[in-house]
Short mmCIF file of C-alpha atoms (C1' of nucleotides) in Angstrom, two decimals:
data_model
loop_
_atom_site.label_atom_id
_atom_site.label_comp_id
_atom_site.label_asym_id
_atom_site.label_seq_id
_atom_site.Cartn_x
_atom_site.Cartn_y
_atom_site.Cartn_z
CA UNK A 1 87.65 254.43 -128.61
CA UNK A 2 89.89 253.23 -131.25
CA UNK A 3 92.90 254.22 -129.16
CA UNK A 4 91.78 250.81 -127.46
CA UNK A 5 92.99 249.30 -130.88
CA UNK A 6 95.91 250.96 -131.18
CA UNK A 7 96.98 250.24 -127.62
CA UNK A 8 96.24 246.51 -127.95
CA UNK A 9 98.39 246.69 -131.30
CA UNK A 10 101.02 248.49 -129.25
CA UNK A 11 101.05 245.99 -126.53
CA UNK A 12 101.06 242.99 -128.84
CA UNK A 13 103.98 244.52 -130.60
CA UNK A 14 105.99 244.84 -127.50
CA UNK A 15 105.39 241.68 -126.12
CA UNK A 16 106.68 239.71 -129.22
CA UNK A 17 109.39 242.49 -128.92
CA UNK A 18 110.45 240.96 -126.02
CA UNK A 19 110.10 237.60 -126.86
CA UNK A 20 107.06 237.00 -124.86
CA UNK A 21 104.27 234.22 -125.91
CA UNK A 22 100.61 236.27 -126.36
CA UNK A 23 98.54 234.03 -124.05
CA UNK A 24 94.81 234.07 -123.19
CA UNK A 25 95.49 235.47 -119.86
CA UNK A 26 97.77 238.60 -120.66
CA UNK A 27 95.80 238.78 -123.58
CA UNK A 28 92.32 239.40 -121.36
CA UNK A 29 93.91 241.08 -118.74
CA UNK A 30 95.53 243.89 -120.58
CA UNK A 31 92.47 244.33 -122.37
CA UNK A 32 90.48 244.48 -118.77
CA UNK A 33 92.70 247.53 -117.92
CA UNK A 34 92.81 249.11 -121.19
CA UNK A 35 88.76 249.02 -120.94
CA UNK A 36 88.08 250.08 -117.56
CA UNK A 37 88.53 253.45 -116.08
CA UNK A 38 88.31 252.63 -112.65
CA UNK A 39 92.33 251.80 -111.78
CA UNK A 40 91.64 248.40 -110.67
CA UNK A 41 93.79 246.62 -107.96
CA UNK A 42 95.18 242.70 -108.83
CA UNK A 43 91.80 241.59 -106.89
CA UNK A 44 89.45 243.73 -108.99
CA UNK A 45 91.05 242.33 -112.16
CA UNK A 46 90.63 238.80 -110.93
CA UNK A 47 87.16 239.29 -110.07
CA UNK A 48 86.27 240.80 -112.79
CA UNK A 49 87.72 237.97 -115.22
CA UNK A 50 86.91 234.50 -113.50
CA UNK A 51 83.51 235.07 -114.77
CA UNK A 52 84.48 234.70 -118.08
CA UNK A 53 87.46 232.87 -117.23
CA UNK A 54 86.78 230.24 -114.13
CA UNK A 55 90.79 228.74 -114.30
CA UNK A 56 92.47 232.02 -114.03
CA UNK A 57 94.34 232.30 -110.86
CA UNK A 58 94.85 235.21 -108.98
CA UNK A 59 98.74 234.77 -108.93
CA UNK A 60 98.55 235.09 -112.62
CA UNK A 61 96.68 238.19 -112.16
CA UNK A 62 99.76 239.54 -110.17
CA UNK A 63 102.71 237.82 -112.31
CA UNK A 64 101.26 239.71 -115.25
CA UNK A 65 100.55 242.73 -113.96
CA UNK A 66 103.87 242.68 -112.71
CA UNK A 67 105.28 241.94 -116.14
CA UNK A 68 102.81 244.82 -117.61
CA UNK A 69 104.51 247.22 -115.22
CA UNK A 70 108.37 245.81 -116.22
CA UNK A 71 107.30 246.77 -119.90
CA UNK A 72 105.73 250.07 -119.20
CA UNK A 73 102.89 249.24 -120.54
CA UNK A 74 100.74 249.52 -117.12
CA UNK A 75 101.48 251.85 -114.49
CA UNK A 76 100.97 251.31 -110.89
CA UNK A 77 98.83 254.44 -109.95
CA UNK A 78 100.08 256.36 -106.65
CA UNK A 79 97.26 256.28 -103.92
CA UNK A 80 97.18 256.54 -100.57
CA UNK A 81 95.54 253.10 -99.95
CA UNK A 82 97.80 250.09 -99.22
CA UNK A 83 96.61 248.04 -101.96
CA UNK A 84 97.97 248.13 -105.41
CA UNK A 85 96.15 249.55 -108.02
CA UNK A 86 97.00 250.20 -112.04
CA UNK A 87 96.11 251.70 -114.92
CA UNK A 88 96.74 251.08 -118.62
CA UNK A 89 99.31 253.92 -119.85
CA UNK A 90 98.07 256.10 -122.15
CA UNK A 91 98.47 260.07 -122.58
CA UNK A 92 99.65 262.29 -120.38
CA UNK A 93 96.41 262.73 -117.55
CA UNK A 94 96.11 263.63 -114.21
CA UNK A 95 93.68 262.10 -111.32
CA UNK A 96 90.80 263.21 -109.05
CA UNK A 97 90.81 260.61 -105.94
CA UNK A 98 87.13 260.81 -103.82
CA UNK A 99 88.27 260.30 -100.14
CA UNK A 100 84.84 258.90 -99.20
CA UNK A 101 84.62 256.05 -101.83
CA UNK A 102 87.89 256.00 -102.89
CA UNK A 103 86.70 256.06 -107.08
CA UNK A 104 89.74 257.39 -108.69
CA UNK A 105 88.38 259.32 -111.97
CA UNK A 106 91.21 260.51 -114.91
CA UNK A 107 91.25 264.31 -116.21
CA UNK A 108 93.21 266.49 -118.50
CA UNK A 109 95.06 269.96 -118.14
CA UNK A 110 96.59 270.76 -121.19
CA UNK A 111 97.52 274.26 -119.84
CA UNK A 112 99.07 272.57 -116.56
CA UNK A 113 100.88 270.45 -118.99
CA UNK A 114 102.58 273.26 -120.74
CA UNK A 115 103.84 275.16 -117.81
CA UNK A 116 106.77 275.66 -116.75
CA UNK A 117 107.75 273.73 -113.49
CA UNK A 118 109.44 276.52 -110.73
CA UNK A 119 113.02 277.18 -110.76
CA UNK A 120 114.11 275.72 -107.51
CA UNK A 121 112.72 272.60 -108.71
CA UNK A 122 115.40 272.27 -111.71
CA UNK A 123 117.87 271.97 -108.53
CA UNK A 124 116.13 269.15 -107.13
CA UNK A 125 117.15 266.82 -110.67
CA UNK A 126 115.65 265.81 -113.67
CA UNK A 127 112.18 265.75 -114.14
CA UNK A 128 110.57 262.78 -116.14
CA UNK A 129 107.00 263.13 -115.06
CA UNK A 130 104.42 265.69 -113.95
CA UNK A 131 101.39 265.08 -112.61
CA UNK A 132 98.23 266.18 -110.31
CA UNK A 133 96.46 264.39 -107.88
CA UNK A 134 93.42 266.20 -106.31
CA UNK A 135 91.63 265.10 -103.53
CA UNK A 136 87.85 265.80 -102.57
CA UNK A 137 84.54 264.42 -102.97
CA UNK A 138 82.61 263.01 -105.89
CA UNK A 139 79.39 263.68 -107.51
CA UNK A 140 78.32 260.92 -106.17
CA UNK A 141 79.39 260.57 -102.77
CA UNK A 142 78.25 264.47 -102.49
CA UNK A 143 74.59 262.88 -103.90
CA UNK A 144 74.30 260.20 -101.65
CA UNK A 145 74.48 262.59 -98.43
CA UNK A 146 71.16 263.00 -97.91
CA UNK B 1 112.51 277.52 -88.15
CA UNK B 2 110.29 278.79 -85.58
CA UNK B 3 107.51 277.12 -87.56
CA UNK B 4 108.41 274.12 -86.04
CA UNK B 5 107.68 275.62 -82.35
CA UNK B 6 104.24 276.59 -83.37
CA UNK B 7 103.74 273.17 -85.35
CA UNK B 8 104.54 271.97 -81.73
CA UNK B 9 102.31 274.11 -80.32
CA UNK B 10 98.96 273.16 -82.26
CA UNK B 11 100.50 269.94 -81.96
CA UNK B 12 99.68 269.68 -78.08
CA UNK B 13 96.68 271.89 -78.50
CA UNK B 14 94.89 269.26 -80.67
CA UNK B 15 95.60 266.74 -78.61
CA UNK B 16 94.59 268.35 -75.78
CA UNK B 17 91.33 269.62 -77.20
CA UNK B 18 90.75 265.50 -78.05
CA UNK B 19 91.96 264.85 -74.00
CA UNK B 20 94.84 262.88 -75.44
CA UNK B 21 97.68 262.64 -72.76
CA UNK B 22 101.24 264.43 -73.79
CA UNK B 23 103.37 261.29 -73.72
CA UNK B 24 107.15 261.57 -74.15
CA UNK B 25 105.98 258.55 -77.07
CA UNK B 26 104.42 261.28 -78.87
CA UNK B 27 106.11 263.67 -78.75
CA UNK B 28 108.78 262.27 -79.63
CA UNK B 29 107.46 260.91 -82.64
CA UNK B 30 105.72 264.51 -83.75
CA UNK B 31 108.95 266.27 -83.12
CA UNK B 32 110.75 263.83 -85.30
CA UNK B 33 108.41 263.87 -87.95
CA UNK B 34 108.38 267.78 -87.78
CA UNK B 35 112.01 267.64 -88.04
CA UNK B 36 112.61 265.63 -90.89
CA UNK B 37 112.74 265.90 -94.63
CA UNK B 38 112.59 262.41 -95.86
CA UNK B 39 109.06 261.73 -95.31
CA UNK B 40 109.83 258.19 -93.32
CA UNK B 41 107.89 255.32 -92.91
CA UNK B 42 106.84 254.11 -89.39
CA UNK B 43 110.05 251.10 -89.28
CA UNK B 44 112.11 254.46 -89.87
CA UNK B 45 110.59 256.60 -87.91
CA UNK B 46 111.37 253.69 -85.01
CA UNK B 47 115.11 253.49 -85.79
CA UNK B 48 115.19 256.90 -86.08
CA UNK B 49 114.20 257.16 -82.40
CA UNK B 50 115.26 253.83 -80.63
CA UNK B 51 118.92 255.34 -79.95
CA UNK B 52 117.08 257.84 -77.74
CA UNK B 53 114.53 255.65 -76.50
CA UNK B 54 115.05 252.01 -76.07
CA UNK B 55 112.13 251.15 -75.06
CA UNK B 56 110.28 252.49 -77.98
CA UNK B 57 108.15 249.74 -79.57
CA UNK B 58 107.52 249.75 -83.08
CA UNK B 59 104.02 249.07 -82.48
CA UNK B 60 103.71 252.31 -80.86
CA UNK B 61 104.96 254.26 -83.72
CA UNK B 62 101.99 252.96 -86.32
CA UNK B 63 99.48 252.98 -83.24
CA UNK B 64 100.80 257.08 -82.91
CA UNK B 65 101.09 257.73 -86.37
CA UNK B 66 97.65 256.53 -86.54
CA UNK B 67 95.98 258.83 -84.09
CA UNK B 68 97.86 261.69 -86.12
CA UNK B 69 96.78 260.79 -89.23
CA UNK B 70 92.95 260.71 -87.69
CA UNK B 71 93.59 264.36 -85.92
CA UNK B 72 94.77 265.30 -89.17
CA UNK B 73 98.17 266.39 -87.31
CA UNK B 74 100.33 264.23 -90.03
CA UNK B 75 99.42 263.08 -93.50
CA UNK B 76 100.32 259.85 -95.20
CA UNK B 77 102.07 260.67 -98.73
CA UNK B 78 100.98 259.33 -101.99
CA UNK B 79 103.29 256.88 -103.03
CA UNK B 80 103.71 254.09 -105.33
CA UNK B 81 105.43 252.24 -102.74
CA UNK B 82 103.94 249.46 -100.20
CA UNK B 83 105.17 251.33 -97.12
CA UNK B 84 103.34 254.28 -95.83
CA UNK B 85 105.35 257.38 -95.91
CA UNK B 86 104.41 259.87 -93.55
CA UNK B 87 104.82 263.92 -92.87
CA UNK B 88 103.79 266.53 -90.41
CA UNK B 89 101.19 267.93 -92.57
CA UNK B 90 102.15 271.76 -93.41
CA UNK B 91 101.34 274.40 -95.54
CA UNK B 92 100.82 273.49 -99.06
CA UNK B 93 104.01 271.76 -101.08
CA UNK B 94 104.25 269.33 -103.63
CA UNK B 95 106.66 266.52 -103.78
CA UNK B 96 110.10 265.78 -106.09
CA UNK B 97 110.16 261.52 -105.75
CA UNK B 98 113.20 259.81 -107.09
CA UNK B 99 112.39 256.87 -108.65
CA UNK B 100 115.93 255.67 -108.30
CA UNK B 101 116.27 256.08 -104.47
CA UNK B 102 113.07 256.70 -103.05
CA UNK B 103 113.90 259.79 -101.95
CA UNK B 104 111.11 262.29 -101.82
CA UNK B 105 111.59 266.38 -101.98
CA UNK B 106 108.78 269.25 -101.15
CA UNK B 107 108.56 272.10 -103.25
CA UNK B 108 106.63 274.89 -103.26
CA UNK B 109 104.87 275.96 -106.57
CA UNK B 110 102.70 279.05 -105.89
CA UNK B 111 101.81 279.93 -109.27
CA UNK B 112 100.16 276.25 -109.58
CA UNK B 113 98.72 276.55 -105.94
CA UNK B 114 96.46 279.75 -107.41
CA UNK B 115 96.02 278.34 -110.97
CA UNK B 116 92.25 277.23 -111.68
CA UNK B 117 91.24 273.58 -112.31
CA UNK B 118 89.80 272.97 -116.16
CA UNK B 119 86.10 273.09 -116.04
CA UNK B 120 85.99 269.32 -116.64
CA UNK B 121 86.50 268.78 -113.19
CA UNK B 122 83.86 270.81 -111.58
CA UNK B 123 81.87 267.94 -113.15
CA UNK B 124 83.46 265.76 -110.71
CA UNK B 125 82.96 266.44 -107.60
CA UNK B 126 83.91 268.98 -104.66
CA UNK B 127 87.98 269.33 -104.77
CA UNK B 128 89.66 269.82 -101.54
CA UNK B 129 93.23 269.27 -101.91
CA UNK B 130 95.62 269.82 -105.17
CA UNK B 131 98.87 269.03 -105.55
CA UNK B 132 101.76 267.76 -107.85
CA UNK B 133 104.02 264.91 -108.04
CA UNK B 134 106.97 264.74 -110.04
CA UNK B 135 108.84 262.15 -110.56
CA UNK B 136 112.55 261.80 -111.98
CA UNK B 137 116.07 261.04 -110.49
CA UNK B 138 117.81 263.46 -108.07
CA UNK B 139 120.81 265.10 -108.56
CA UNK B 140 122.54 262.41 -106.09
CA UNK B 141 121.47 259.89 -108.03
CA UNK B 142 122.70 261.65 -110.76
CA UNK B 143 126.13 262.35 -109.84
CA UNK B 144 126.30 258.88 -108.54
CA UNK B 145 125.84 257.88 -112.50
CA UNK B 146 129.58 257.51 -113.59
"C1'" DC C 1 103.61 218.47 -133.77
"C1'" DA C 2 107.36 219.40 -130.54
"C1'" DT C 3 109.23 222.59 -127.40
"C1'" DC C 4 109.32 225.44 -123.81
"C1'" DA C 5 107.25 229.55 -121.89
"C1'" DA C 6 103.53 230.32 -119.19
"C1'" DT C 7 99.63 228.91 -116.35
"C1'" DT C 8 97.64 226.37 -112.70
"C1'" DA C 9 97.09 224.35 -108.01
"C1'" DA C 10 98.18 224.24 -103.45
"C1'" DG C 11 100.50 225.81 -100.17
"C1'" DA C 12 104.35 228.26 -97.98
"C1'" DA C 13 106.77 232.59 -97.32
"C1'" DT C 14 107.25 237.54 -96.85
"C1'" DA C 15 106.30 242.24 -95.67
"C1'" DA C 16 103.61 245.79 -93.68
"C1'" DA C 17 100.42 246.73 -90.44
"C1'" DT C 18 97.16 245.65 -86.75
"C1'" DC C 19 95.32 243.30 -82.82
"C1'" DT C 20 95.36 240.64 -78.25
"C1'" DT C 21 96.18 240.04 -73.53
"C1'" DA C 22 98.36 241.08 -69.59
"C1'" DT C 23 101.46 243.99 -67.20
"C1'" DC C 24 103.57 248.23 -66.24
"C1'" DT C 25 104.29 253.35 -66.38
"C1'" DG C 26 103.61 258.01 -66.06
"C1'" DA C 27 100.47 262.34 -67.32
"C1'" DG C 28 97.19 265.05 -65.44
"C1'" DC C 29 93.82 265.84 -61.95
"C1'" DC C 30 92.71 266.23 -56.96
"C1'" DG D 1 102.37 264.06 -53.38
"C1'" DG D 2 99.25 260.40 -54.46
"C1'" DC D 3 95.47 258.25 -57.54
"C1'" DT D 4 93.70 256.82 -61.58
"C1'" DC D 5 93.31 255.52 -66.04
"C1'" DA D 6 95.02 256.37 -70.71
"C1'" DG D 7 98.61 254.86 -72.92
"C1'" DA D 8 103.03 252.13 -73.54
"C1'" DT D 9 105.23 247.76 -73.51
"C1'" DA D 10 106.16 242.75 -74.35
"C1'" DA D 11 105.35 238.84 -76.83
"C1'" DG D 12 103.04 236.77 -79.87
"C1'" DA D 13 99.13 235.96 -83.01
"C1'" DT D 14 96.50 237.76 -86.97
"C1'" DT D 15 95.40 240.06 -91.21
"C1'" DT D 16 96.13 241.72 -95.77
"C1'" DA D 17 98.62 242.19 -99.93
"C1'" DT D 18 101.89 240.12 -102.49
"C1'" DT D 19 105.40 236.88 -103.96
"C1'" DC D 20 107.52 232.45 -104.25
"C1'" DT D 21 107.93 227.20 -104.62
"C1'" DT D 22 107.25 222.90 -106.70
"C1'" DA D 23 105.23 219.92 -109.70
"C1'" DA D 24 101.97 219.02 -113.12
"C1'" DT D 25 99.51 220.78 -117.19
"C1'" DT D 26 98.48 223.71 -121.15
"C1'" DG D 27 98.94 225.98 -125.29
"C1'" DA D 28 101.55 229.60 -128.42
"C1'" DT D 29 104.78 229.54 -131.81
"C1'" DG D 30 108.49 227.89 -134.65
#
DNA sequence: CATCAATTAAGAATAAATCTTATCTGAGCC
DNA sequence: GGCTCAGATAAGATTTATTCTTAATTGATG
């Protein structure tokens, strides 16, 4: 859990790298992303900070995460869903979508990492980025069918 | 090729076995989605086809693509995008996406398609679908680089 | 402690997708 | 071949997610 550190340190580094003032609000929400493991959309992030912060504004929510993205220090996470949803950027992982309730859960493959990608696919360009998506049901969702 | 003919087939199968009617609308729309490689979006899919049918409405290709997706006859494509992508769902690819120009490639990776999942995921849940996304730039984009 | 980047409020604008209502068309059954 | 109703169309309104505008305020940093 001290990644959490070292990705805060990272992010304040590369903010004042690019000039950028460390406010209160990038400040929280970075750290809202960087602790949560459920890929939360703009909405999800604003909800879960007005509590603690009742003058945050939902287009600040957006600007930033938009900003995050610019850096590379969020990723916008491909779904299927028409709303936008992130992640903080950290190793190399891969992600297990439930259809029915649409939780989004991270996992490693170190082997799958290693491999080699198939040879028609060197045709297709260069490759910067490798990664699964499965689809299926969750523990949950599987538990609550009864 | 002839793929495409029995794509077809099952095509009007389905939607007879749902007592859908074979409109020239849909059709239309299957046969282009069958046809194509660049996984288009309904506004595409619409110019795509207004040439040969003027009287297409646009409101008729999301309303059709749609009912697809619900038979299960097309699939929407993960993308980081806001616009749905679409693509006559087929046997099991992965997809090249250009992060320069959108474009999106299938590839076939049959080694991966029989590899087994790391343990950690049974813990999940039930996993129904498994595929790979790579990102990168194309070799158009590529060459276009000088 | 001054400056200016960033946030806020409030509302407008945009893009993608969906819905509404009424009218028309044509697929599939007799 | 004609009926019937599912489906397509037109035109426009609505919804949802996101971005932008303007003006006033706040607060991080030099």
């Amino acid at each position: 859990m001290d990644d959490h550190k070292q990705q805060i340190a990272h992010f304040e580094q590369t903010c004042r790298a690019h000039g950028l003032k460390m406010t209160h609000q990038r400040l929280e929400i970075f750290h809202a992303l960087v602790h949560s493991s459920e890929h939360p959309s703009a909405e999800t992030l604003y909800s879960m900070l007005e509590k603690r912060m009742p003058t945050l504004s939902l287009d600040t929510v957006y600007r930033t995460l938009a900003t995050f993205v610019d850096l590379g220090l969020v990723k916008r996470v491909e779904t299927l869903g028409s709303k936008a949803r992130f992640e903080a950027k950290i190793d190399q992982h891969h992600h297990f979508f439930c259809d029915r309730c649409g939780q989004l859960t991270d996992f490693t493959w170190q082997s799958f990492d290693a491999s080699q990608l198939p040879e028609t696919v060197q045709e297709l360009g260069r490759v910067r980025d490798k990664n699964v998506i499965l689809h299926g049901v969750c523990n949950q969702c599987l538990k609550a069918k009864e």
